[in-house]
PDB file of C-alpha atoms in Angstrom:
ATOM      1  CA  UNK A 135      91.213-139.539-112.010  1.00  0.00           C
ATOM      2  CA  UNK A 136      88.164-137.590-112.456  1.00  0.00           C
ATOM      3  CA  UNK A 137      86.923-135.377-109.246  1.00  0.00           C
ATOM      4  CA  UNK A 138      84.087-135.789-107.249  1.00  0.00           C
ATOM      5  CA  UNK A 139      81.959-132.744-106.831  1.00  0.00           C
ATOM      6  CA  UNK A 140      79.773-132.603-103.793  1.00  0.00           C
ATOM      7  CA  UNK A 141      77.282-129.302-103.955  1.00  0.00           C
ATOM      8  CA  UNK A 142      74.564-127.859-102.046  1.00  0.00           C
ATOM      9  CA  UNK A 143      73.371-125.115-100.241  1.00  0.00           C
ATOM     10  CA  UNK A 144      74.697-123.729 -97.323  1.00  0.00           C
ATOM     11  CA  UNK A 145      75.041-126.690 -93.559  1.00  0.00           C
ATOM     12  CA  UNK A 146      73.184-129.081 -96.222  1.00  0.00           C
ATOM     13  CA  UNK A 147      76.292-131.723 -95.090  1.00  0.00           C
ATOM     14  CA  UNK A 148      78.572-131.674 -97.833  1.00  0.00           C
ATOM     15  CA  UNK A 149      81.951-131.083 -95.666  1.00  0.00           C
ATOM     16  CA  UNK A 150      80.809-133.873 -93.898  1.00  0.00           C
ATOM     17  CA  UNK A 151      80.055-136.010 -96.610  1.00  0.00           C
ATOM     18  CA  UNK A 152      83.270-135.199 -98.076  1.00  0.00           C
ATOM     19  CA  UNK A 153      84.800-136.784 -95.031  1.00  0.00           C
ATOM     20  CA  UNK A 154      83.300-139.928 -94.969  1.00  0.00           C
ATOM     21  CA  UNK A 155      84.145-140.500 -98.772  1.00  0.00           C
ATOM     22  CA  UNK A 156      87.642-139.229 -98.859  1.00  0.00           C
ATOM     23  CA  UNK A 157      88.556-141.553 -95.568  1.00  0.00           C
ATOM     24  CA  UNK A 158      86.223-144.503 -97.799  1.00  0.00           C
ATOM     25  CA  UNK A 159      87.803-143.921-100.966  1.00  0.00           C
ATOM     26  CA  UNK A 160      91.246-142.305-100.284  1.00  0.00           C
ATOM     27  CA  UNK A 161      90.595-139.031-101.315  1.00  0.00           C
ATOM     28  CA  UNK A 162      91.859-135.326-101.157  1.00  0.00           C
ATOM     29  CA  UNK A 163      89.175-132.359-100.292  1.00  0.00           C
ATOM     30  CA  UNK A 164      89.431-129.595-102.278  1.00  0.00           C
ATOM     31  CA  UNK A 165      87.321-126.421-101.105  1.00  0.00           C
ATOM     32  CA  UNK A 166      84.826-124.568-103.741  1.00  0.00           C
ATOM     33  CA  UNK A 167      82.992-122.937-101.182  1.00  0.00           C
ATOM     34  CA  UNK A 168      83.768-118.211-102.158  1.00  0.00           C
ATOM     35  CA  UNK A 169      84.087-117.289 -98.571  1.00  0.00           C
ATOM     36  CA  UNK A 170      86.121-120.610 -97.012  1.00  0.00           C
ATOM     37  CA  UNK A 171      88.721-119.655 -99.588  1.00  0.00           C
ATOM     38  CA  UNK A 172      89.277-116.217 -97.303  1.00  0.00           C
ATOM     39  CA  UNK A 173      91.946-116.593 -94.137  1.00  0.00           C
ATOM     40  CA  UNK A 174      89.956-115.253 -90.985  1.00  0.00           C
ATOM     41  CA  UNK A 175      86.883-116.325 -91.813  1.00  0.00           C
ATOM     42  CA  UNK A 176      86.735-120.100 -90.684  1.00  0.00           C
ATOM     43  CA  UNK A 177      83.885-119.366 -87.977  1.00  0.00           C
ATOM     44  CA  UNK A 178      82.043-117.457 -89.748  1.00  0.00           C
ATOM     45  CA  UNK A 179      81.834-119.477 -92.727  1.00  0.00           C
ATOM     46  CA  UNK A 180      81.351-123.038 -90.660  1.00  0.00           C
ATOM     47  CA  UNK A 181      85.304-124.064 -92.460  1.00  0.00           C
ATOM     48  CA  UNK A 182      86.044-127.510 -91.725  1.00  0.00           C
ATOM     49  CA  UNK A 183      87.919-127.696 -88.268  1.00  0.00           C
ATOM     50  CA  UNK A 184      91.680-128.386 -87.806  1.00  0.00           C
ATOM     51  CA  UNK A 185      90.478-131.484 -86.473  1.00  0.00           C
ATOM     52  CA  UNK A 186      88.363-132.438 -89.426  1.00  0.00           C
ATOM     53  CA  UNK A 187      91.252-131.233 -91.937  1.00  0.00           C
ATOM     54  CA  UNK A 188      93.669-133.584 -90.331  1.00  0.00           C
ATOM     55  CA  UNK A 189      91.699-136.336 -90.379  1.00  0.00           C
ATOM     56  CA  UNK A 190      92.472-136.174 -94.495  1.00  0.00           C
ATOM     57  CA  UNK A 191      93.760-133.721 -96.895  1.00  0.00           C
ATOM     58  CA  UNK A 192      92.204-130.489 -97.354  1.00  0.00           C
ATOM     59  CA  UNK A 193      93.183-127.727 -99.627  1.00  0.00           C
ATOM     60  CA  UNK A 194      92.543-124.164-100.314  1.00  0.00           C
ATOM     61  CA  UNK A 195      90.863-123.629 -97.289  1.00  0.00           C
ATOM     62  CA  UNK A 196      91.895-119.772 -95.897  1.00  0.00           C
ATOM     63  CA  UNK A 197      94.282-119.258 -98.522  1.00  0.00           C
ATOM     64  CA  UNK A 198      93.459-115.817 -99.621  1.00  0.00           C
ATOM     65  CA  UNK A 199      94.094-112.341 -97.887  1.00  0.00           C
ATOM     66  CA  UNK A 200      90.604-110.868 -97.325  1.00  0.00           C
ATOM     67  CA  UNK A 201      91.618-107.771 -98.851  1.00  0.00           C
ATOM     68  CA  UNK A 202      92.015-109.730-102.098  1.00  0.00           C
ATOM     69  CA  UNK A 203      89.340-109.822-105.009  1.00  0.00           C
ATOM     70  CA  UNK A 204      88.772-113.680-106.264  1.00  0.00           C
ATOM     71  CA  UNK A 205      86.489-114.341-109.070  1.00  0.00           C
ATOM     72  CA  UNK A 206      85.522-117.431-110.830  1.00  0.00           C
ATOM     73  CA  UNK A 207      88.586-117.389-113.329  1.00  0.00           C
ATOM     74  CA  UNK A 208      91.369-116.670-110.388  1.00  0.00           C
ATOM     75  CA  UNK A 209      89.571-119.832-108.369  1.00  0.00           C
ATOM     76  CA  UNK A 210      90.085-121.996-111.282  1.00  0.00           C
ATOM     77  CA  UNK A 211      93.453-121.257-111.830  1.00  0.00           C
ATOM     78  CA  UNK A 212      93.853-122.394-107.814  1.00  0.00           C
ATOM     79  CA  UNK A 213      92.127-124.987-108.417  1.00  0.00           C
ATOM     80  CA  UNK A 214      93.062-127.113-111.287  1.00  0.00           C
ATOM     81  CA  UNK A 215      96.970-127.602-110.131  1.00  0.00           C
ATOM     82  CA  UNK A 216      95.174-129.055-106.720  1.00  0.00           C
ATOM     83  CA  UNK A 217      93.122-131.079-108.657  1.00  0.00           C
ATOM     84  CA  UNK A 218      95.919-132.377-110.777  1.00  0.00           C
ATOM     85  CA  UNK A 219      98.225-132.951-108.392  1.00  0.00           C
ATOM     86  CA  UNK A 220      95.836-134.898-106.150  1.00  0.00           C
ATOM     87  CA  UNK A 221      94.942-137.361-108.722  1.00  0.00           C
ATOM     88  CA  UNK A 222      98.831-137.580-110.116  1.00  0.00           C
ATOM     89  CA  UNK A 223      99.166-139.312-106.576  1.00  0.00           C
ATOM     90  CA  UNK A 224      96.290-141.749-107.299  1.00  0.00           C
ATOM     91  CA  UNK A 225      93.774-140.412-104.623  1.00  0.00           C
ATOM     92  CA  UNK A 226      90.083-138.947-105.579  1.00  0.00           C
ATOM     93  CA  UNK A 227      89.957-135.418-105.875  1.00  0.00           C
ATOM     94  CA  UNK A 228      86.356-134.332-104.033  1.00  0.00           C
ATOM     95  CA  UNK A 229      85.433-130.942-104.499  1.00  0.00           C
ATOM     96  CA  UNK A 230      82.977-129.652-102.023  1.00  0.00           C
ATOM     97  CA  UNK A 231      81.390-126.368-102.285  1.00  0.00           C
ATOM     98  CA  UNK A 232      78.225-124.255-102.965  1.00  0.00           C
ATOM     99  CA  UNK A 233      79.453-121.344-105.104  1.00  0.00           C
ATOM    100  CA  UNK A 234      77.624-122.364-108.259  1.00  0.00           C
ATOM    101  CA  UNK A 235      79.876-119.958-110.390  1.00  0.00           C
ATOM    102  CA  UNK A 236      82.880-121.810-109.148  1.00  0.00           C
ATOM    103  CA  UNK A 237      81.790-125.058-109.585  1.00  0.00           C
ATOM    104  CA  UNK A 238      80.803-124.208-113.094  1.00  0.00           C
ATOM    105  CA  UNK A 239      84.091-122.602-114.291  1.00  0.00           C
ATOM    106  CA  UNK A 240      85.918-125.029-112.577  1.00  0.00           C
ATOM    107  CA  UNK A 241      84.270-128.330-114.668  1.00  0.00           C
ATOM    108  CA  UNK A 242      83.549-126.563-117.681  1.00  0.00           C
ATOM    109  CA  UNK A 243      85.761-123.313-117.732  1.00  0.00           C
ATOM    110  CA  UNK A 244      84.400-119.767-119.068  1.00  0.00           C
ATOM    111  CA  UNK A 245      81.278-119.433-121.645  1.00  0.00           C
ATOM    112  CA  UNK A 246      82.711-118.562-124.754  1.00  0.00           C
ATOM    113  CA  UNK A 247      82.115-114.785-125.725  1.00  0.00           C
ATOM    114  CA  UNK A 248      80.591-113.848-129.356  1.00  0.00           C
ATOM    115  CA  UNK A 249      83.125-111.905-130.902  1.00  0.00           C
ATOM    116  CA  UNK A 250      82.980-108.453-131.322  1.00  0.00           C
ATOM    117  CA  UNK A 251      81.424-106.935-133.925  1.00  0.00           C
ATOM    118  CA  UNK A 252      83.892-103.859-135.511  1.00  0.00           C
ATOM    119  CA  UNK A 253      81.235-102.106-137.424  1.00  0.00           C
ATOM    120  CA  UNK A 254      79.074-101.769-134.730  1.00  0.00           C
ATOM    121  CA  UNK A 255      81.546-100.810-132.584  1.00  0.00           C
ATOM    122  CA  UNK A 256      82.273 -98.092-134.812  1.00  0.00           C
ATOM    123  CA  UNK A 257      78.861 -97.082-135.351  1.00  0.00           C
ATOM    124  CA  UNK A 258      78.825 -96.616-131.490  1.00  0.00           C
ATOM    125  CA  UNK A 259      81.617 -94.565-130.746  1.00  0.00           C
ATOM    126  CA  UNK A 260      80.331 -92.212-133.055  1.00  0.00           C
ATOM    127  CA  UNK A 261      77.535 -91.160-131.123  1.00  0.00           C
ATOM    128  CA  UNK A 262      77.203 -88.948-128.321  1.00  0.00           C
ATOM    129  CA  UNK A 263      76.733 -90.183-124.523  1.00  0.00           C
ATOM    130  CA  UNK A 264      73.163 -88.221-125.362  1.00  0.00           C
ATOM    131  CA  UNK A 265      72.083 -90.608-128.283  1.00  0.00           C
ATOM    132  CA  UNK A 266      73.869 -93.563-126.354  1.00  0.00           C
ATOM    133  CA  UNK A 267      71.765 -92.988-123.248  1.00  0.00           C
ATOM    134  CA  UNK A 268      68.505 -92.237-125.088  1.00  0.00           C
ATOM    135  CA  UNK A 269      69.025 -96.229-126.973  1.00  0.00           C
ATOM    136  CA  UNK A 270      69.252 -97.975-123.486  1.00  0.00           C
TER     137      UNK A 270
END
């Protein structure tokens, strides 16, 4: 089943959106929102409540030490054994979030990078920090 994805900017309504779909159409919320992903910072942050998260499924919400680094790449790899797993039991997966960069690797994974070219490289490291500094 493909996800829902419900962005927008910051207390624009999309946790409670999310609600009123997932109890509509049986679905699972998963959480693409940087900072809700942290553990201690549900107030700050405006996390959906314990009461709201029992009211249906809710996942990675406060699942990450705050003295860990997450980037786009680490989210996705959170994110897509949620999402598969919620559709494997036939509900909608609804991703909710504003983190742009998120949302982005998440539906369409990484921009490919232009491979390097070895000649320039080598043309490069032949050069002194001096010359190096004086081309930027």
């Amino acid at each position: 089943m493909n996800p829902l994805f419900i962005c927008g900017p910051t207390a624009s309504g999309k946790s409670s959106a999310a609600l009123e779909i997932a109890d509509a159409c049986h679905g699972e919320i998963i959480n693409a929102d940087a900072f809700q992903l942290y553990r201690g910072l549900e107030t700050l942050t405006a996390a959906p409540s314990p009461q709201e998260q029992a009211l249906v499924p809710h996942h990675l919400y406060s699942v990450i030490d705050p003295t860990e680094v997450l980037d786009a790449g680490h989210y996705r790899e959170l994110a897509l054994p949620v999402l598969a797993e919620v559709a494997a039991r036939g509900k909608l997966p609804i991703v909710v979030g504003g983190s742009g960069l998120y949302l982005k690797f998440l539906s369409h994974g990484p921009s490919p990078l232009p491979a390097a070219d070895p000649d320039l490289r080598s043309e490069l490291e032949a050069l002194s920090l001096a010359e190096l500094n004086r081309r930027l």
